[in-house]
Structure formats: C-alpha cells, structure tokens
Amino acid sequence: EFSSMYEEQLNPAHGADVSQQTADFYYEHTMDSVWNVTFSKLDDRCWVLLTYDLIKRNPINATLSIHRLVQNTVRNRMTNEIRIIAFRVLINLLYHVYPRQQLGMAMEHAWDDCELFLPQVLVVASHFLRLRDADLETKQFVEVLHNATWYMQEKGMFEQLLPLAETTKAIIAATDQGESLLMGEIYNTLGNVHLEIGNLEECEENFKRVRDIRVKHCAPDDPSIANINNNLSLAETALERYETAVQLSYKTIKIRENLEDEQYSTYKKKTLPINYSNLCRILYTMGKLDEAADKGNHALELAKNTFGLKSKNTAQAMYNLADVHMKRGDESALHLHLQALGIRKDVLGSHYQTAGSCYKVACLLYTQGDAQGSQQLLSEALAMYEHAYSAQGGAARTMFKLAEVLTQQGLVDEANKLSLRAKELRQKLRMTKLPLLISRETRIYCCIDMSADAQIPLIYDNVKSTTSFTFKETSPRLITVINLTDIGSNLLSLETTILTLIQNDDVMSADFLDEIIIQYAEQELGEVHTKVDSCQVMGRTYPVRWAAIPKSQWLTSAPYALSSRGVKKNDRRKFEVQFKRAAALG
C-alpha cells in the first residue's frame, strides 16, 4: 500500500511541479503515510509494537517506554477533545504517584521516584502550553509542578527548573491565586535557586514575598514561618548582614524546638540538623570559630542520627564543620572534607557541591605537599563546574588554583593558558554585574563595571541622583582598601591581614583581586619606613598602592551599597561621600 502511494507522489498525475518539492517534503510525507497506514491497521493489536521494540516493557521496574515516533503519531491522530481528556487523565495519575514535598523537608528519600516521573512532568508541562485555552482544572497540575521543581532544586537542575517555575507562577496567577500558600511555595523554590546561583537580590525579593504570604495565612509559631525565617537567614548571610542572620536562625530553632513532638517529631528531626549546620556556617563567616565549632559538632551528630552517612545534608554538615577546622588550622579538616567529598560523589555525583568539596580537599592536599593529588581533584572540580548551571565563579577560582599547582610542578605553559582562561572568565563575570560598592568590616570592595569614560549615575529608590562620576576604566577592576592601623607597624603581617579579611571562599576569593590599597594618615605612618609595592596572597602576587589621606576622609565600613535596588534615602549623603572617596582612589 505504501509503495503505491509513494510511486504516485514520484509521478504526479495532475501536472504538479515535482522540482519544487524538496527532500524534506518527501521525508515528511513518507513518515506520515507509513505511520498512519500502520496505525489504522493495528486496531487492538498493539502487542505487535512490542515485537519490534517500538514499545519496550521492563518487567523489573514495571515501566513502559514508547518510541518517540510512536508517541508523535498517537498524538497527531488525536482530536482536540481526546487530547484534553488524555491530559486530565495523565495529570490525575501524576498527582497520585509523584512524591510530595512536606513542610519544607528534604525529599532525598524519594529521589528515585522523582527521577522516574520527572520526564512525564516535563512533557505534560510542554503540552499544557498548547492546551491552555481549554477549560482545564489546574490545581492538581500546579501541585505536581511544585513537587517536581522542589526535587529539581535539590538536585541542582536549575537550568530546567527556572522556566518550569515561571510557567507554574503564570498558571497560578491566571486563577487569581497569586497570594495563595501554593504560590508562596513557588516563590520559595525560586528564592532557593537564586541563592544557590548568587542572584541575591532576586533571592531576597522572592523570600520576602513568601514571608508576606505566610504571615497572612499562618500562625507565628507555624512550621511554615520557621521555614521562611531559616531561608531568610541564609539570604542575610549571603548579603553579609550577619547579626540579622544569626537572630533569624535562633528564632527558627526556637519555633521548631517548641513544636509538639507528637505531631511534628519527624519534621523536627529532619530540620533541626540543617538549622544548626546553617548557624555553624554563619558563625564561621563572622569569625566566631569556637561557637561555630560547637554548633557544627551538634549539627553533625544530629545529621548522622537522622539522615545517616548517605545524605547530602550530612555531607553539608561535615563540609561546614570542616571549614571551621580548616580556618583554625586543625588537622581534622582534611578528614572531614574527605568524608564530605565521598558522600557527595556517592549521592550527588557530578554536582556543583561535589566540585566544592573537590576544591577544598585539593587545597588541603596542596598545603601538605601532595601536588599530584591536588591537581587531579582540581581537574575533577573544574569539569563539574563547567557543566553546572551558573557556576562560572567556581570554575574561575578552580582554574586559578590549578594554574598555581601546575606552576609548582614546572608545567608553566599549561598553567599560563589556564590563568588566561580564568582571567577571561572573570572578566566575563564582571561584565554581567551592575556598578557595585560593597563594604565589609574595615575594607570596601569596589567593582567598576563600565566602559571607558562612562558616566555612572547614583540611583536611590529608583530615582536618579544629580550626582554622577566618570571612571576612565578600560576594564572592570576589583580592589580592596585596608587601613594601615589594622596592619600595625609590622608590614610582615600584611599578608596575614589580607588573608583574614578576604579569604572566605563562599563570599570572595583572593583570586578575584586586582589591587590592594592601603590608606594611612601621614602622622600615623610611625615606624614604617618601606612601603612595599606588592604582596603575596595565597601564592599570588598583587600590586599594593599607598594612599596618604587624612583620617577624617578615610573610606569606612559604612553599610552602603549601590545596586539596582538603590540606597535608603537617609543614607544618600553619606553614601555619596563614600563613593567619591572610592572614586578618588581609582
């Protein structure tokens, strides 16, 4: 039958212009004809498809996989009414079988089932866009999408997650449920993703929306309030508002510990280890290492008892505690980081968190003289970062460290190529940022991200100031400004001081530093006779510039940041002063 149809097309009877028909036309017609004829003759004999592997049955895990051409043909033969019925049936099935996220707890125990059904969810979401004009009940569908995006967040599948979450938001908004708890869950997932990839403004904005929704619907001691307080504490940590982060963290712990055991025992058991681990991280970042070690040890003990040793949460507790030991110079840091790395490789596989563990272990091995082991782990980390979504910062940092290790091994040409790649990536990263002035403690990072002679207007609450500054920069630069009084008269401690100020891998790496400026008052120069013009930081040499400035005009640790969200109105004048001083220093 097909042969005669094909011959007819090759020899048209009514003078059709065959020369205008392309190979694509014949392919399309051929496939369409073959499959339609085939399916019209199958009737109820679909078992024939099993014979030719067009449908595969796996009796071990009780699954069927259908060839893509069979799927397309079945869909093409459906009427619109049948498609809508099939869509409703499939949503009902997925709603009852897809694992459900509960009370903000991790879904690790259900990852296998989540992975099994995720392709179905993604396909259904793509078909929903084609059927959105139909009268469809979306509540079950939205809940399925929420559970799927939560799983994708836990697995680090951010690139696929973000468009799916946006689709979910649009569906909810279309049903006038924009302030519902379910919408809050979607905002919460988006906040977590933006936190992981470093979009801190979007992260904070999403978490605040979640908080506003939950405060409206929930009691002050509800677990949902504790959950968003915990997430906000993580955002505040990333934004370097550590005191607020600590307060929110303790507030979260208090709510969770006071919940009734009878109703919330599982919830408390699964969330408190993560709470204490997060608190350990915050205290570590603040430099309160003894407190951090205390909370970290408690977190690790709880995590082992709750999740066991094959859990990403246990690995994170180990990682945070290992960093505390690493900063204190304890030998146990390597053992803990190695344990965390083993768990992450087993549980997460090729993942940006696994890459982070590879990097830490590599750094420790390098300090102990094992350059070969360090090189191998850094290469592994780099491969993972390069395949992860929005992990260019980790990739650049790893390239710099790997170049340092290669140089030490005498592989100078290879190291130089790697350093060049890292610098190009760093440059690319900076070009995606807004002009930014960030202050921390006694130094200020100033990222000038504009082309030559660009005018940078100050923006306050989305209202442009009349003040602007011109920077004659051909490329972005990152500088750190340090007070001479923080170093003391002994310049040998300069390297130690800088390491103390900036060596925090989660916030800033010395690899991204272009220049160090030391500001001092002439009368306070004291016994310092030699102004060094360079400094070794983490094995790399950076230029040092000395700025003689009256102490009253020093750049301070004032909490002002220029970004797309602006600056508080009452800080305008103070901020302009700080910005002008930064501009004066270049």
Coordinates of C-alpha atoms in Angstrom, one line a residue:
E1 CA 0.0 0.0 0.0
F2 CA 2.8 2.4 0.9
S3 CA 4.7 1.6 -2.2
S4 CA 1.8 2.6 -4.5
M5 CA 1.3 5.8 -2.6
Y6 CA 4.9 6.7 -2.8
E7 CA 5.0 6.0 -6.6
E8 CA 2.1 8.2 -7.0
Q9 CA 3.9 11.1 -5.4
L10 CA 7.0 10.5 -7.5
N11 CA 4.9 10.5 -10.7
P12 CA 2.1 13.1 -10.1
A13 CA -0.9 12.8 -12.4
H14 CA -2.1 16.4 -12.4
G15 CA 1.0 18.2 -13.6
A16 CA 2.3 19.1 -10.1
D17 CA 5.8 20.7 -10.2
V18 CA 7.9 18.0 -8.6
S19 CA 11.0 20.2 -8.9
Q20 CA 9.6 22.5 -6.2
Q21 CA 9.2 19.6 -3.8
T22 CA 12.2 19.1 -1.6
A23 CA 13.7 16.0 0.1
D24 CA 12.1 17.2 3.3
F25 CA 8.7 17.1 1.7
Y26 CA 9.1 13.5 0.7
Y27 CA 10.5 12.5 4.1
E28 CA 7.6 14.2 5.9
H29 CA 5.0 12.7 3.6
T30 CA 6.7 9.3 3.7
M31 CA 6.8 9.1 7.5
D32 CA 3.3 10.5 7.9
S33 CA 1.9 8.0 5.3
V34 CA 3.7 5.0 6.7
W35 CA 2.7 5.6 10.3
N36 CA -0.9 6.5 9.6
V37 CA -1.4 3.4 7.4
T38 CA 0.3 1.3 10.1
F39 CA -1.7 2.6 13.0
S40 CA -5.0 2.3 11.0
K41 CA -4.4 -1.4 10.7
L42 CA -3.2 -2.1 14.2
D43 CA -6.7 -1.8 15.8
D44 CA -6.4 -3.7 19.1
R45 CA -3.1 -5.5 18.1
C46 CA -0.7 -3.0 19.8
W47 CA 1.2 -6.0 21.1
V48 CA 2.9 -6.1 17.7
L49 CA 4.7 -2.9 18.7
L50 CA 6.4 -4.8 21.5
T51 CA 7.8 -7.2 18.9
Y52 CA 9.7 -4.5 17.1
D53 CA 10.8 -2.6 20.3
L54 CA 8.6 0.4 19.4
I55 CA 7.2 -0.1 22.9
K56 CA 9.6 -1.6 25.5
R57 CA 8.4 -3.2 28.6
N58 CA 10.6 -3.5 31.7
P59 CA 9.1 -6.2 34.0
I60 CA 11.7 -5.5 36.7
N61 CA 10.6 -1.9 37.5
A62 CA 7.2 -2.2 35.8
T63 CA 7.7 0.5 33.2
L64 CA 6.9 1.0 29.6
S65 CA 9.0 3.2 27.3
I66 CA 7.5 4.3 23.9
H67 CA 9.4 5.2 20.8
R68 CA 9.3 8.9 20.0
L69 CA 7.8 8.3 16.6
V70 CA 5.0 6.2 18.1
Q71 CA 4.3 9.0 20.7
N72 CA 4.1 11.7 18.0
T73 CA 1.9 9.6 15.8
V74 CA -0.6 8.8 18.6
R75 CA -0.8 12.5 19.5
N76 CA -1.2 13.6 15.8
R77 CA -4.1 11.1 15.4
M78 CA -6.0 12.5 18.5
T79 CA -8.8 15.0 18.2
N80 CA -8.5 18.1 20.4
E81 CA -11.3 16.7 22.6
I82 CA -9.4 13.5 23.1
R83 CA -6.2 15.4 23.9
I84 CA -7.9 17.3 26.7
I85 CA -9.3 14.0 28.2
A86 CA -5.8 12.4 28.0
F87 CA -4.3 15.4 29.6
R88 CA -6.7 15.3 32.5
V89 CA -6.1 11.5 33.0
L90 CA -2.4 12.0 33.0
I91 CA -2.5 14.9 35.5
N92 CA -4.6 12.7 37.8
L93 CA -2.1 9.9 37.5
L94 CA 0.9 12.1 38.2
Y95 CA -0.8 13.8 41.1
H96 CA -1.3 10.4 42.8
V97 CA 2.1 8.9 42.1
Y98 CA 4.6 11.9 42.2
P99 CA 6.3 12.1 45.6
R100 CA 5.1 15.1 47.6
Q101 CA 7.2 17.7 49.4
Q102 CA 6.1 18.2 53.0
L103 CA 6.7 21.1 55.4
G104 CA 9.9 22.2 53.7
M105 CA 11.6 18.9 54.4
A106 CA 14.2 17.3 52.0
M107 CA 12.9 14.8 49.5
E108 CA 16.1 12.7 49.4
H109 CA 14.2 9.5 50.3
A110 CA 12.1 9.8 47.2
W111 CA 14.7 10.9 44.6
D112 CA 14.4 7.6 42.7
D113 CA 10.7 8.0 42.1
C114 CA 11.0 11.8 41.4
E115 CA 13.6 11.0 38.7
L116 CA 11.4 8.3 37.3
F117 CA 8.4 10.5 36.8
L118 CA 10.1 13.8 36.0
P119 CA 10.2 13.2 32.2
Q120 CA 6.4 12.8 32.3
V121 CA 6.0 16.1 34.2
L122 CA 8.2 18.0 31.7
V123 CA 6.3 16.6 28.8
V124 CA 2.9 17.4 30.3
A125 CA 4.1 20.9 31.1
S126 CA 5.0 21.4 27.4
H127 CA 1.6 20.2 26.2
F128 CA -0.2 22.4 28.7
L129 CA 1.0 25.4 26.9
R130 CA -0.7 24.1 23.8
L131 CA -3.9 23.4 25.6
R132 CA -4.0 26.4 27.9
D133 CA -7.1 27.8 26.1
A134 CA -9.1 24.8 27.1
D135 CA -11.1 24.6 30.2
L136 CA -8.6 22.7 32.4
E137 CA -8.6 22.2 36.1
T138 CA -5.1 23.3 37.2
K139 CA -4.9 22.7 40.9
Q140 CA -3.5 19.2 40.8
F141 CA -1.2 20.1 37.9
V142 CA 0.3 23.0 39.9
E143 CA 0.9 20.8 42.9
V144 CA 2.7 18.3 40.7
L145 CA 4.8 21.1 39.2
H146 CA 5.7 22.4 42.7
N147 CA 6.8 18.9 43.9
A148 CA 8.9 18.4 40.7
T149 CA 10.6 21.8 40.9
W150 CA 11.5 21.2 44.6
Y151 CA 13.2 17.9 43.6
M152 CA 15.0 19.7 40.7
Q153 CA 16.2 22.3 43.2
E154 CA 17.6 19.6 45.5
K155 CA 19.4 18.0 42.6
G156 CA 20.8 21.3 41.2
M157 CA 18.8 21.1 37.9
F158 CA 18.5 24.9 37.9
E159 CA 18.5 25.5 34.1
Q160 CA 15.5 23.2 33.6
L161 CA 13.8 24.4 36.8
L162 CA 13.6 28.1 36.2
P163 CA 11.4 28.1 33.1
L164 CA 9.1 25.4 34.7
A165 CA 8.7 27.5 37.8
E166 CA 7.9 30.6 35.7
T167 CA 5.2 28.5 33.9
T168 CA 3.8 27.5 37.3
K169 CA 3.7 31.1 38.5
A170 CA 1.8 32.1 35.4
I171 CA -0.8 29.3 35.8
I172 CA -1.4 30.2 39.5
A173 CA -1.6 33.9 38.7
A174 CA -4.2 33.2 35.9
T175 CA -6.5 31.6 38.6
D176 CA -6.4 34.7 40.9
Q177 CA -4.4 32.7 43.5
G178 CA -1.4 35.0 43.4
E179 CA -1.4 35.3 47.2
S180 CA -2.0 31.6 48.0
L181 CA 0.2 29.4 50.0
L182 CA 0.9 27.4 46.9
M183 CA 2.2 30.5 45.1
G184 CA 4.4 31.1 48.2
E185 CA 5.9 27.6 47.7
I186 CA 6.9 28.5 44.1
Y187 CA 8.4 31.8 45.3
N188 CA 10.3 29.8 47.9
T189 CA 11.8 27.4 45.4
L190 CA 12.8 30.3 43.2
G191 CA 14.4 32.0 46.2
N192 CA 16.4 28.9 46.9
V193 CA 17.6 28.7 43.3
H194 CA 18.7 32.3 43.1
L195 CA 20.5 31.9 46.4
E196 CA 22.5 29.0 45.1
I197 CA 23.5 30.7 41.8
G198 CA 24.3 34.0 43.5
N199 CA 21.4 36.2 42.4
L200 CA 21.0 37.7 45.8
E201 CA 18.5 40.5 45.0
E202 CA 16.1 38.1 43.3
C203 CA 16.6 35.6 46.2
E204 CA 15.8 38.2 48.9
E205 CA 12.8 39.5 46.9
N206 CA 11.3 36.0 46.5
F207 CA 11.8 35.1 50.1
K208 CA 10.2 38.3 51.3
R209 CA 7.2 37.5 49.1
V210 CA 7.0 34.1 50.8
R211 CA 7.2 35.7 54.2
D212 CA 4.4 38.1 53.4
I213 CA 2.1 35.4 52.1
R214 CA 2.8 33.0 55.1
V215 CA 2.4 35.7 57.7
K216 CA -1.1 36.4 56.2
H217 CA -2.1 32.7 56.3
C218 CA -0.2 31.1 59.2
A219 CA 0.2 31.5 63.0
P220 CA 3.5 33.0 64.3
D221 CA 4.7 29.6 65.6
D222 CA 3.7 27.6 62.5
P223 CA 6.4 25.4 60.8
S224 CA 6.0 27.4 57.6
I225 CA 7.1 30.6 59.4
A226 CA 10.1 28.8 60.8
N227 CA 11.0 27.6 57.3
I228 CA 10.9 31.0 55.7
N229 CA 12.9 32.5 58.7
N230 CA 15.5 29.9 58.0
N231 CA 15.7 30.8 54.3
L232 CA 15.8 34.5 55.1
S233 CA 18.8 33.8 57.4
L234 CA 20.6 32.2 54.5
A235 CA 19.9 35.2 52.3
E236 CA 21.0 37.6 55.1
T237 CA 24.2 35.7 55.4
A238 CA 24.9 35.9 51.7
L239 CA 24.2 39.6 51.8
E240 CA 26.7 39.9 54.7
R241 CA 24.1 41.0 57.3
Y242 CA 25.3 38.5 59.8
E243 CA 23.7 39.8 63.0
T244 CA 20.3 39.7 61.4
A245 CA 21.1 36.2 60.0
V246 CA 22.0 34.9 63.5
Q247 CA 18.8 36.3 65.0
L248 CA 16.7 34.7 62.4
S249 CA 18.5 31.4 62.8
Y250 CA 17.9 31.3 66.5
K251 CA 14.3 32.3 66.0
T252 CA 13.8 29.4 63.6
I253 CA 15.4 26.9 66.1
K254 CA 13.2 28.2 68.9
I255 CA 10.0 27.7 66.9
R256 CA 11.0 24.2 65.8
E257 CA 12.1 23.0 69.2
N258 CA 8.9 24.2 70.8
L259 CA 6.6 22.3 68.4
E260 CA 4.7 19.3 69.9
D261 CA 6.6 16.1 69.4
E262 CA 3.5 14.0 68.8
Q263 CA 2.6 15.9 65.7
Y264 CA 5.9 17.2 64.5
S265 CA 8.5 14.7 65.6
T266 CA 9.6 13.8 62.0
Y267 CA 9.7 17.5 61.0
K268 CA 11.8 18.5 64.0
K269 CA 14.2 15.5 63.4
K270 CA 14.7 16.4 59.8
T271 CA 15.0 20.2 60.0
L272 CA 17.0 20.9 63.2
P273 CA 20.3 19.3 61.9
I274 CA 20.1 21.7 58.9
N275 CA 19.3 24.6 61.2
Y276 CA 22.4 24.1 63.4
S277 CA 24.6 23.5 60.3
N278 CA 23.4 26.8 58.8
L279 CA 24.1 28.5 62.1
C280 CA 27.6 27.0 62.2
R281 CA 28.2 28.5 58.7
I282 CA 27.0 32.0 59.8
L283 CA 29.2 32.0 62.9
Y284 CA 32.2 30.7 60.8
T285 CA 31.7 33.6 58.4
M286 CA 31.6 36.0 61.3
G287 CA 34.9 34.7 62.6
K288 CA 33.3 33.2 65.8
L289 CA 35.1 29.9 65.4
D290 CA 34.6 28.4 68.8
E291 CA 30.8 29.0 68.7
A292 CA 30.8 27.7 65.1
A293 CA 32.6 24.5 66.1
D294 CA 30.1 23.9 68.9
K295 CA 27.1 24.3 66.7
G296 CA 28.8 22.4 63.9
N297 CA 29.5 19.4 66.1
H298 CA 25.9 19.3 67.3
A299 CA 24.6 19.6 63.7
L300 CA 26.8 16.7 62.5
E301 CA 25.7 14.5 65.4
L302 CA 22.0 15.2 64.7
A303 CA 22.5 14.7 60.9
K304 CA 24.2 11.3 61.3
N305 CA 21.4 10.1 63.6
T306 CA 18.7 11.4 61.3
F307 CA 19.9 11.0 57.8
G308 CA 22.8 8.5 58.1
L309 CA 26.0 8.8 56.2
K310 CA 24.5 8.6 52.8
S311 CA 22.9 12.0 52.7
K312 CA 23.6 15.4 51.2
N313 CA 22.5 17.0 54.5
T314 CA 25.1 15.0 56.4
A315 CA 27.7 15.9 53.8
Q316 CA 26.9 19.6 54.2
A317 CA 27.2 19.4 58.0
M318 CA 30.6 17.8 57.6
Y319 CA 31.6 20.4 55.0
N320 CA 30.7 23.4 57.2
L321 CA 32.4 21.9 60.3
A322 CA 35.5 21.1 58.2
D323 CA 35.7 24.7 57.1
V324 CA 35.8 25.8 60.7
H325 CA 38.6 23.3 61.5
M326 CA 40.4 24.4 58.3
K327 CA 40.3 28.1 59.4
R328 CA 41.6 27.1 62.8
G329 CA 44.4 25.1 61.3
D330 CA 43.2 21.8 62.7
E331 CA 44.5 18.6 61.1
S332 CA 40.9 17.1 61.3
A333 CA 39.8 19.4 58.5
L334 CA 41.2 17.1 55.8
H335 CA 39.5 14.0 57.2
L336 CA 36.1 15.8 57.4
H337 CA 36.4 17.3 53.9
L338 CA 37.4 13.9 52.5
Q339 CA 34.3 12.3 54.2
A340 CA 32.0 15.0 52.7
L341 CA 33.6 14.5 49.3
G342 CA 33.0 10.8 49.4
I343 CA 29.3 11.2 50.4
R344 CA 28.7 13.9 47.7
K345 CA 30.3 11.8 45.0
D346 CA 28.1 8.8 46.0
V347 CA 24.8 10.8 46.5
L348 CA 25.1 13.8 44.1
G349 CA 27.5 12.6 41.5
S350 CA 28.7 15.3 39.2
H351 CA 27.3 18.3 41.0
Y352 CA 28.5 21.8 41.9
Q353 CA 28.6 20.9 45.6
T354 CA 30.8 17.9 44.8
A355 CA 33.0 20.2 42.9
G356 CA 33.2 22.5 46.0
S357 CA 34.4 19.5 48.1
C358 CA 37.0 18.5 45.5
Y359 CA 38.3 22.1 45.6
K360 CA 38.6 22.1 49.4
V361 CA 40.4 18.7 49.6
A362 CA 42.7 19.8 46.8
C363 CA 43.7 23.0 48.6
L364 CA 44.5 21.0 51.8
L365 CA 46.5 18.3 49.9
Y366 CA 48.5 21.1 48.2
T367 CA 49.4 22.7 51.5
Q368 CA 50.6 19.2 52.6
G369 CA 52.8 18.9 49.6
D370 CA 50.7 16.5 47.5
A371 CA 50.6 18.5 44.3
Q372 CA 49.7 15.5 42.1
G373 CA 46.6 14.6 44.3
S374 CA 45.6 18.3 44.3
Q375 CA 45.9 18.5 40.5
Q376 CA 43.7 15.5 40.0
L377 CA 40.9 16.8 42.3
L378 CA 41.1 20.3 40.9
S379 CA 40.7 18.9 37.4
E380 CA 37.6 17.0 38.5
A381 CA 36.2 20.1 40.2
L382 CA 36.7 22.2 37.1
A383 CA 35.0 19.6 34.9
M384 CA 31.9 19.6 37.2
Y385 CA 31.8 23.4 37.5
E386 CA 32.0 23.8 33.7
H387 CA 28.9 21.5 33.3
A388 CA 26.9 23.1 36.1
Y389 CA 24.4 25.9 35.7
S390 CA 25.7 29.4 36.6
A391 CA 28.9 28.1 38.3
Q392 CA 31.4 30.2 36.4
G393 CA 32.7 31.7 39.7
G394 CA 33.7 28.3 41.0
A395 CA 35.2 27.4 37.6
A396 CA 37.4 30.6 37.6
R397 CA 38.5 30.1 41.2
T398 CA 39.4 26.5 40.4
M399 CA 41.4 27.4 37.3
F400 CA 43.5 29.9 39.2
K401 CA 44.3 27.3 41.9
L402 CA 45.0 24.6 39.3
A403 CA 47.4 27.0 37.5
E404 CA 49.2 27.6 40.7
V405 CA 49.6 23.8 41.3
L406 CA 50.8 23.3 37.7
T407 CA 53.3 26.1 38.0
Q408 CA 54.7 24.4 41.1
Q409 CA 55.1 21.2 39.1
G410 CA 57.0 23.0 36.4
L411 CA 54.2 23.0 33.8
V412 CA 54.4 26.7 33.2
D413 CA 53.0 26.8 29.7
E414 CA 49.9 24.9 30.7
A415 CA 49.5 27.0 33.8
N416 CA 49.7 30.2 31.8
K417 CA 47.0 29.0 29.4
L418 CA 44.8 28.1 32.3
S419 CA 45.4 31.5 34.1
L420 CA 44.4 33.3 30.8
R421 CA 41.2 31.3 30.6
A422 CA 40.4 32.2 34.2
K423 CA 41.0 35.9 33.7
E424 CA 38.8 35.9 30.6
L425 CA 36.0 34.1 32.6
R426 CA 36.5 36.5 35.5
Q427 CA 36.2 39.5 33.1
K428 CA 33.0 38.0 31.6
L429 CA 31.5 37.5 35.0
R430 CA 32.2 41.1 36.0
M431 CA 30.7 42.5 32.8
T432 CA 27.3 41.0 33.9
K433 CA 27.2 43.0 37.1
L434 CA 25.9 46.5 37.9
P435 CA 28.3 49.1 39.3
L436 CA 28.6 47.9 42.9
L437 CA 30.2 49.2 46.1
I438 CA 30.2 46.6 48.9
S439 CA 31.6 47.2 52.3
R440 CA 32.6 44.7 54.9
E441 CA 34.2 45.4 58.3
T442 CA 37.3 47.6 57.6
R443 CA 37.5 47.4 53.8
I444 CA 35.5 48.1 50.8
Y445 CA 35.3 46.2 47.6
C446 CA 34.7 48.5 44.6
C447 CA 33.6 46.9 41.4
I448 CA 33.7 49.3 38.5
D449 CA 31.9 47.6 35.6
M450 CA 31.6 50.2 32.9
S451 CA 33.3 51.0 29.6
A452 CA 35.8 53.8 29.2
D453 CA 34.7 57.3 30.2
A454 CA 31.3 56.0 31.3
Q455 CA 29.0 58.2 33.4
I456 CA 27.7 56.2 36.4
P457 CA 24.6 57.8 37.9
L458 CA 23.8 57.1 41.5
I459 CA 20.3 55.6 42.0
Y460 CA 18.3 55.9 45.2
D461 CA 15.0 54.1 45.4
N462 CA 14.8 54.1 41.5
V463 CA 15.3 57.9 41.4
K464 CA 18.5 59.1 39.8
S465 CA 20.6 61.5 41.8
T466 CA 22.1 64.6 40.2
T467 CA 25.5 63.3 41.2
S468 CA 27.4 61.1 38.8
F469 CA 31.0 60.0 38.5
T470 CA 33.3 59.4 35.5
F471 CA 35.6 56.5 35.5
K472 CA 38.3 56.2 32.9
E473 CA 38.4 52.4 33.0
T474 CA 39.0 50.2 30.0
S475 CA 38.2 47.1 32.0
P476 CA 36.5 46.3 35.4
R477 CA 38.7 46.2 38.4
L478 CA 38.3 44.9 41.9
I479 CA 40.2 46.5 44.7
T480 CA 40.3 46.1 48.5
V481 CA 41.0 49.1 50.7
I482 CA 42.8 48.4 54.0
N483 CA 43.6 50.7 56.9
L484 CA 47.2 50.9 58.0
T485 CA 46.1 50.8 61.6
D486 CA 44.6 47.4 61.0
I487 CA 48.0 46.1 59.9
G488 CA 50.2 47.7 62.5
S489 CA 53.8 48.8 62.1
N490 CA 55.0 45.4 61.1
L491 CA 54.4 45.1 57.3
L492 CA 55.3 41.4 57.5
S493 CA 51.8 40.8 58.8
L494 CA 50.3 42.4 55.7
E495 CA 49.7 39.0 54.0
T496 CA 48.1 37.6 57.2
T497 CA 45.9 40.6 57.5
I498 CA 44.7 40.4 53.9
L499 CA 44.0 36.7 54.2
T500 CA 42.0 37.3 57.4
L501 CA 40.0 40.0 55.6
I502 CA 39.2 38.3 52.3
Q503 CA 39.8 34.6 52.5
N504 CA 36.2 33.4 52.6
D505 CA 35.5 31.1 49.6
D506 CA 31.8 31.5 49.9
V507 CA 31.9 35.3 49.6
M508 CA 35.1 36.4 48.0
S509 CA 38.3 34.8 46.8
A510 CA 41.7 36.5 46.6
D511 CA 41.8 35.1 43.0
F512 CA 39.4 37.9 42.0
L513 CA 41.5 40.7 43.5
D514 CA 43.3 43.2 41.2
E515 CA 44.9 45.6 43.6
I516 CA 45.3 46.4 47.3
I517 CA 45.2 50.0 48.5
I518 CA 46.5 50.8 52.0
Q519 CA 45.1 54.1 53.3
Y520 CA 47.0 55.9 56.0
A521 CA 47.5 59.3 57.6
E522 CA 51.0 60.8 57.3
Q523 CA 51.3 61.4 61.0
E524 CA 50.4 57.7 61.8
L525 CA 52.9 56.2 59.5
G526 CA 55.0 55.6 62.6
E527 CA 58.0 53.2 62.3
V528 CA 57.1 52.0 58.8
H529 CA 60.0 53.1 56.5
T530 CA 59.5 50.9 53.5
K531 CA 56.2 51.0 51.6
V532 CA 56.0 47.6 49.8
D533 CA 54.7 47.7 46.3
S534 CA 53.4 44.1 46.1
C535 CA 52.1 41.4 48.4
Q536 CA 51.8 37.6 48.2
V537 CA 48.3 36.4 48.9
M538 CA 47.5 32.7 48.6
G539 CA 50.6 32.2 46.4
R540 CA 49.8 35.0 44.0
T541 CA 51.4 38.5 43.8
Y542 CA 49.2 41.6 43.9
P543 CA 50.2 45.2 43.5
V544 CA 49.9 47.4 46.6
R545 CA 49.2 51.1 46.4
W546 CA 49.7 53.5 49.3
A547 CA 47.2 56.4 49.7
A548 CA 48.1 59.2 52.1
I549 CA 44.7 60.5 53.2
P550 CA 43.6 62.5 56.3
K551 CA 42.0 60.1 58.7
S552 CA 38.7 62.1 58.6
Q553 CA 38.4 61.3 54.9
W554 CA 39.2 57.6 55.0
L555 CA 36.9 55.1 53.4
T556 CA 35.0 53.5 56.2
S557 CA 33.0 50.4 56.7
A558 CA 29.7 52.3 56.2
P559 CA 26.9 50.0 55.2
Y560 CA 26.0 51.5 51.9
A561 CA 25.7 49.5 48.6
L562 CA 25.0 50.8 45.1
S563 CA 22.8 48.4 43.2
S564 CA 19.7 48.2 41.1
R565 CA 17.6 48.4 44.3
G566 CA 19.1 51.7 45.3
V567 CA 20.1 53.1 48.7
K568 CA 18.0 54.2 51.7
K569 CA 17.1 57.9 51.4
N570 CA 18.6 58.8 54.7
D571 CA 21.9 57.3 53.6
R572 CA 22.2 59.3 50.4
R573 CA 24.6 62.0 51.5
K574 CA 26.8 59.5 53.4
F575 CA 26.9 57.2 50.5
E576 CA 27.9 59.9 48.0
V577 CA 30.8 60.8 50.3
Q578 CA 32.0 57.2 50.4
F579 CA 31.6 56.8 46.6
K580 CA 33.5 60.0 45.9
R581 CA 36.3 58.8 48.1
A582 CA 36.4 55.4 46.3
A583 CA 36.4 57.3 43.0
A584 CA 39.4 59.4 44.2
L585 CA 41.3 56.2 44.9
G586 CA 40.6 55.0 41.3

